[in-house]
PDB file of N, CA and C in Angstrom:
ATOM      1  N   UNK A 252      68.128  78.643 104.626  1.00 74.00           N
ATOM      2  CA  UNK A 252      68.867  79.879 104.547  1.00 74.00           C
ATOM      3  C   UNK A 252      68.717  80.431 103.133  1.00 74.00           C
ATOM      4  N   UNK A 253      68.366  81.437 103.145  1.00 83.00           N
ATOM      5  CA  UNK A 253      67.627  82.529 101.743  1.00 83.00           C
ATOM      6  C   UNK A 253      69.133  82.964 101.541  1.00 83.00           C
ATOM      7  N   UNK A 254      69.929  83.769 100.344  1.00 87.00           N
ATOM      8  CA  UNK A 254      70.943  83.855  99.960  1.00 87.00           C
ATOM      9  C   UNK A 254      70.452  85.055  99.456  1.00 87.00           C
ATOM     10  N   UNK A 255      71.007  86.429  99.271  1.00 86.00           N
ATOM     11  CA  UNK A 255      70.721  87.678  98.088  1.00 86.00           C
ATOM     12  C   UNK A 255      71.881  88.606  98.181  1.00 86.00           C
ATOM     13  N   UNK A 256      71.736  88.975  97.271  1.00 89.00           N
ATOM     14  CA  UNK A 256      73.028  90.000  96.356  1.00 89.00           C
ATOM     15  C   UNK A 256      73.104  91.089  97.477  1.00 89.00           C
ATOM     16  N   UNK A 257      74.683  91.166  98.020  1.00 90.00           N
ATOM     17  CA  UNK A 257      74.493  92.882  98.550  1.00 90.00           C
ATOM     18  C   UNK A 257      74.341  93.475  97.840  1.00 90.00           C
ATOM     19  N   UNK A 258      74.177  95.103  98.190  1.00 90.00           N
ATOM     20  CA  UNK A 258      74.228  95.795  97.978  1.00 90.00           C
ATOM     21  C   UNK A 258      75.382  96.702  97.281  1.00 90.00           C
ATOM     22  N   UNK A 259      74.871  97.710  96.835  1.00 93.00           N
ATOM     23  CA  UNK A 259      76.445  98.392  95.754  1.00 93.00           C
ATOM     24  C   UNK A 259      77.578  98.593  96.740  1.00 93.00           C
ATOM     25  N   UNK A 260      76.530  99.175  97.660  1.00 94.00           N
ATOM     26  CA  UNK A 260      77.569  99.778  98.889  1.00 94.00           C
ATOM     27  C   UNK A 260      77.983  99.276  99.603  1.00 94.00           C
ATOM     28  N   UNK A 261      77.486  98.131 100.119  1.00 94.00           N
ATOM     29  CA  UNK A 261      78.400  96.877 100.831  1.00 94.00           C
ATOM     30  C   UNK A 261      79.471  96.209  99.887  1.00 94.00           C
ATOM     31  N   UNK A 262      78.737  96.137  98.460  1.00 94.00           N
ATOM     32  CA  UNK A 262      80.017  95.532  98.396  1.00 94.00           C
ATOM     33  C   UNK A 262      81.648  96.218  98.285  1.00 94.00           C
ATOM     34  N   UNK A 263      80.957  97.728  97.633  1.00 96.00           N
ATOM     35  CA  UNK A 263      82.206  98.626  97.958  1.00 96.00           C
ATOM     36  C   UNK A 263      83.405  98.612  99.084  1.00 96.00           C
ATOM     37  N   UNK A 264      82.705  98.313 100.347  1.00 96.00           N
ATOM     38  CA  UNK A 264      82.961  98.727 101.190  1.00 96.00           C
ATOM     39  C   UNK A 264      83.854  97.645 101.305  1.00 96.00           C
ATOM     40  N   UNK A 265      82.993  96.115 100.860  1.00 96.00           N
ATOM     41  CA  UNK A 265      84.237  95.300 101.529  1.00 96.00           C
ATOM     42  C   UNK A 265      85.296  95.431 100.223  1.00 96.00           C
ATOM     43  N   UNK A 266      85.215  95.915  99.345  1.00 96.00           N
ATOM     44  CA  UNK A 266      85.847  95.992  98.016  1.00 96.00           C
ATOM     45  C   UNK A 266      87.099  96.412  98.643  1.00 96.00           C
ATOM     46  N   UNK A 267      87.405  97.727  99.233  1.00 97.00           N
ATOM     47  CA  UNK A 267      87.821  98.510  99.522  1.00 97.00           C
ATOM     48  C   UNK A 267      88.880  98.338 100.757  1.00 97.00           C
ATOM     49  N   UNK A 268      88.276  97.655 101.614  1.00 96.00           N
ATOM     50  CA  UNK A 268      88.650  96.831 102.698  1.00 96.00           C
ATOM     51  C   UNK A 268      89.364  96.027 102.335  1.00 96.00           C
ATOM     52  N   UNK A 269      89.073  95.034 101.400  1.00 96.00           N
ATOM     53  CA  UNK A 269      90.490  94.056 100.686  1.00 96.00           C
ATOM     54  C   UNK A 269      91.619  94.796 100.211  1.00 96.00           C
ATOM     55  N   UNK A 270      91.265  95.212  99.630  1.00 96.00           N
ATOM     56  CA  UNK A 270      92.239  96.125  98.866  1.00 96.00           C
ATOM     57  C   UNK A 270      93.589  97.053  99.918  1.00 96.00           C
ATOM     58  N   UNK A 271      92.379  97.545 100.671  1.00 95.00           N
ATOM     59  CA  UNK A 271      93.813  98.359 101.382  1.00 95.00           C
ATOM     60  C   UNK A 271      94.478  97.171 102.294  1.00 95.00           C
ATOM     61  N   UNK A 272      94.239  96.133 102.796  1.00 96.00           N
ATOM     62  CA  UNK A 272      94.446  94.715 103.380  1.00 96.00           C
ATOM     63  C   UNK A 272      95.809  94.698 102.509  1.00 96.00           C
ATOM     64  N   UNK A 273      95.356  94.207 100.683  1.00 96.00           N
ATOM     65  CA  UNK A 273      96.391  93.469 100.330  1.00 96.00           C
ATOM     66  C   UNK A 273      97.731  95.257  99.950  1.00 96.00           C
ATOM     67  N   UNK A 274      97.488  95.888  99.980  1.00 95.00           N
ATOM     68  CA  UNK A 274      98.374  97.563  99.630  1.00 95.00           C
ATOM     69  C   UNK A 274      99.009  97.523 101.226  1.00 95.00           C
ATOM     70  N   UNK A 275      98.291  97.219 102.471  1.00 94.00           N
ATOM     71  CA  UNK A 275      99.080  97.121 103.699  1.00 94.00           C
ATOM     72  C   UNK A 275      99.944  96.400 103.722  1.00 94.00           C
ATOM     73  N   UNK A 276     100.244  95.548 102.784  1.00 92.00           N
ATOM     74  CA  UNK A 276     101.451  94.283 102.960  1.00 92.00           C
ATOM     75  C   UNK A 276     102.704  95.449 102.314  1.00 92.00           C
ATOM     76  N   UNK A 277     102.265  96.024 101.435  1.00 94.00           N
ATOM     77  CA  UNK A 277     103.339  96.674 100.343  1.00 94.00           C
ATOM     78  C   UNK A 277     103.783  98.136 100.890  1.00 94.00           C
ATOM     79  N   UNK A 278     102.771  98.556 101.155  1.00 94.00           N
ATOM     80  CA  UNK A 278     103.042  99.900 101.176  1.00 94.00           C
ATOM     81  C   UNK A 278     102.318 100.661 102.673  1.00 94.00           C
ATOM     82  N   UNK A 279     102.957 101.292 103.429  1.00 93.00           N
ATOM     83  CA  UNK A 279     103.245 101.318 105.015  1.00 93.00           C
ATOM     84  C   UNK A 279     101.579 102.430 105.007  1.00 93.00           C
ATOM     85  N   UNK A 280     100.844 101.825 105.656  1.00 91.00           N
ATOM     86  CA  UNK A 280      99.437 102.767 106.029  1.00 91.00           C
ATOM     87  C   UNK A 280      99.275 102.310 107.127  1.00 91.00           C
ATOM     88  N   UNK A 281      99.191 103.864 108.143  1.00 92.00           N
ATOM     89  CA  UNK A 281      99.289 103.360 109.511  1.00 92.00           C
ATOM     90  C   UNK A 281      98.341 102.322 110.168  1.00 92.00           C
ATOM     91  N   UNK A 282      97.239 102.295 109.757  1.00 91.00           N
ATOM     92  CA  UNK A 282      96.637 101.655 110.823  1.00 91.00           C
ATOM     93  C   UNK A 282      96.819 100.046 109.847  1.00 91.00           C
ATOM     94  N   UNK A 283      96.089  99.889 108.424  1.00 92.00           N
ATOM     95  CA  UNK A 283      95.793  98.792 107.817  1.00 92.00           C
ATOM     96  C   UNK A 283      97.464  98.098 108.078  1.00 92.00           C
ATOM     97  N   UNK A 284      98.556  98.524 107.836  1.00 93.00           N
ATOM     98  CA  UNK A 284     100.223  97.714 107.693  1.00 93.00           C
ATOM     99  C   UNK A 284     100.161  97.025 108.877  1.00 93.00           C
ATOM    100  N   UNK A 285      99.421  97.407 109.937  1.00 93.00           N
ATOM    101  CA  UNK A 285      99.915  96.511 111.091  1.00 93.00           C
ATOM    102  C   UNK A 285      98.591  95.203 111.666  1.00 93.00           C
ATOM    103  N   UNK A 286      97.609  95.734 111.138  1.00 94.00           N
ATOM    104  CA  UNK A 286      96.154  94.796 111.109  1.00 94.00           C
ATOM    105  C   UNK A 286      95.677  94.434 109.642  1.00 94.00           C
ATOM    106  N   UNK A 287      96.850  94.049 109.038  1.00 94.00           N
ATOM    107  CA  UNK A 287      96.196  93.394 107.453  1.00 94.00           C
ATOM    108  C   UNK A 287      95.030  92.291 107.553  1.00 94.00           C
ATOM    109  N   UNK A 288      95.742  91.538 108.101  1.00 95.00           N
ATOM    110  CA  UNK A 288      94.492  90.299 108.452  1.00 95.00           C
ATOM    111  C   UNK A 288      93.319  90.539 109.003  1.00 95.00           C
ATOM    112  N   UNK A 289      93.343  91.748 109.679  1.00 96.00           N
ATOM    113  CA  UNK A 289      92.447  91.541 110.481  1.00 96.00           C
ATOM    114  C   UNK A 289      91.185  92.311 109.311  1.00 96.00           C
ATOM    115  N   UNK A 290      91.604  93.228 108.862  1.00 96.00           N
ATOM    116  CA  UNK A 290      91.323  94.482 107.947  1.00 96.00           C
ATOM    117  C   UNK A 290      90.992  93.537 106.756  1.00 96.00           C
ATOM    118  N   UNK A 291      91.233  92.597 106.436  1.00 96.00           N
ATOM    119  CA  UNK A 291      90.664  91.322 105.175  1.00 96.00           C
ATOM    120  C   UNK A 291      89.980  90.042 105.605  1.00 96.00           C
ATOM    121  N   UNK A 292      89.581  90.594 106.820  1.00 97.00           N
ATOM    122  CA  UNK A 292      89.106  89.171 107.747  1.00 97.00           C
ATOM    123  C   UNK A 292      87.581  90.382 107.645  1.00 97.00           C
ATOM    124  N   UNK A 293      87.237  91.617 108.044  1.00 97.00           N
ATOM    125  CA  UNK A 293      86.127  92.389 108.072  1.00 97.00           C
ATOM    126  C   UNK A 293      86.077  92.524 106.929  1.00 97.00           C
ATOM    127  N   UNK A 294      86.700  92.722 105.449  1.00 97.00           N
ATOM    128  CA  UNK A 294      86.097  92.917 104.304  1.00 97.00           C
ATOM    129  C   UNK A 294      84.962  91.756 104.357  1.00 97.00           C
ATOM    130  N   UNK A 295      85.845  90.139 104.536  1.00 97.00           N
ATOM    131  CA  UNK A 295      85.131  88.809 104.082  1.00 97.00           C
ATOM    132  C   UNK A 295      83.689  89.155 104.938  1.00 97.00           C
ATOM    133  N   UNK A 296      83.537  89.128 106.433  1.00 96.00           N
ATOM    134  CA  UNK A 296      82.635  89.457 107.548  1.00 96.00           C
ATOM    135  C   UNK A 296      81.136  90.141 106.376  1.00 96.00           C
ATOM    136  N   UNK A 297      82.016  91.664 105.859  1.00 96.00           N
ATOM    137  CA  UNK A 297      81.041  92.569 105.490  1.00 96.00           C
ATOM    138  C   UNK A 297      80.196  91.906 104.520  1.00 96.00           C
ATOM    139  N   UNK A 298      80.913  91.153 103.679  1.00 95.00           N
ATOM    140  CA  UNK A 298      80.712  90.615 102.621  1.00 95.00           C
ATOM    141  C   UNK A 298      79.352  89.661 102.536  1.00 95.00           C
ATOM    142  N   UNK A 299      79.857  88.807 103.977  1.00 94.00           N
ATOM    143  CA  UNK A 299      79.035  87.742 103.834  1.00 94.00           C
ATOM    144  C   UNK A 299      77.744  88.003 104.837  1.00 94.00           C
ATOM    145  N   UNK A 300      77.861  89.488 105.371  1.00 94.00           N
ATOM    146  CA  UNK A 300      76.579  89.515 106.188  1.00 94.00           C
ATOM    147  C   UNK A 300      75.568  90.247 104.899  1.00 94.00           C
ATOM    148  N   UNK A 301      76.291  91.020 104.155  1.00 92.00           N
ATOM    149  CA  UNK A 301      75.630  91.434 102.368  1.00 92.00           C
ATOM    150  C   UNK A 301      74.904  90.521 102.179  1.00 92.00           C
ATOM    151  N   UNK A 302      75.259  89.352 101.996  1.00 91.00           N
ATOM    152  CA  UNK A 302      74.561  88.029 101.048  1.00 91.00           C
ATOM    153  C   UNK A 302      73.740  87.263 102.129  1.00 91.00           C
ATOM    154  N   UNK A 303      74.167  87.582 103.546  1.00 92.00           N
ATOM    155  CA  UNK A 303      72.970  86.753 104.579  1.00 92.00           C
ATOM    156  C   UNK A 303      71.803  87.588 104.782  1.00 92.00           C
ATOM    157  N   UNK A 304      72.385  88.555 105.016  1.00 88.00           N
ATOM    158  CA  UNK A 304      70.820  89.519 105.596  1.00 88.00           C
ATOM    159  C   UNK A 304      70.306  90.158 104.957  1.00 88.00           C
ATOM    160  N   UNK A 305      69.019  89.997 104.241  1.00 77.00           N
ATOM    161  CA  UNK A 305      68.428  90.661 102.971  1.00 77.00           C
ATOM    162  C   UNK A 305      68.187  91.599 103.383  1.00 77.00           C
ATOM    163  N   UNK A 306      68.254  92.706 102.484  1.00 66.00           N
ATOM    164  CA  UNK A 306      68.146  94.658 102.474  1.00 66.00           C
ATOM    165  C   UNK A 306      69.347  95.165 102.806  1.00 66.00           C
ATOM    166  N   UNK A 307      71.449  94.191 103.030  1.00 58.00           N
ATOM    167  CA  UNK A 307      71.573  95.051 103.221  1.00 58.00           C
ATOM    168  C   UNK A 307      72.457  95.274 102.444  1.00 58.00           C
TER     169      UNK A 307
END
């Protein structure tokens, strides 16, 4: 198994995805407040298909 750096934009994305995850615990956003986990379970996902599948 080959390993490589995502991308800027993947990692943004899952950047972003954590983030509103851990702000859904605190502060009421409709969709992320009620699927936190799930919404920081697809940041990790995005993350680690970045570093599996080269180019993306």
């Amino acid at each position: 198994m080959h390993l490589s750096a995502p991308t800027q934009i993947v990692f943004f994305i899952s950047l972003i995805l954590a983030i509103l995850a851990v702000l859904g615990l605190f502060v009421a956003i409709p969709f992320v407040t009620a699927n936190a986990f799930w919404v920081a379970i697809a940041a990790y996902v995005i993350l680690a298909l970045g570093n599996l599948l080269a180019g993306m």
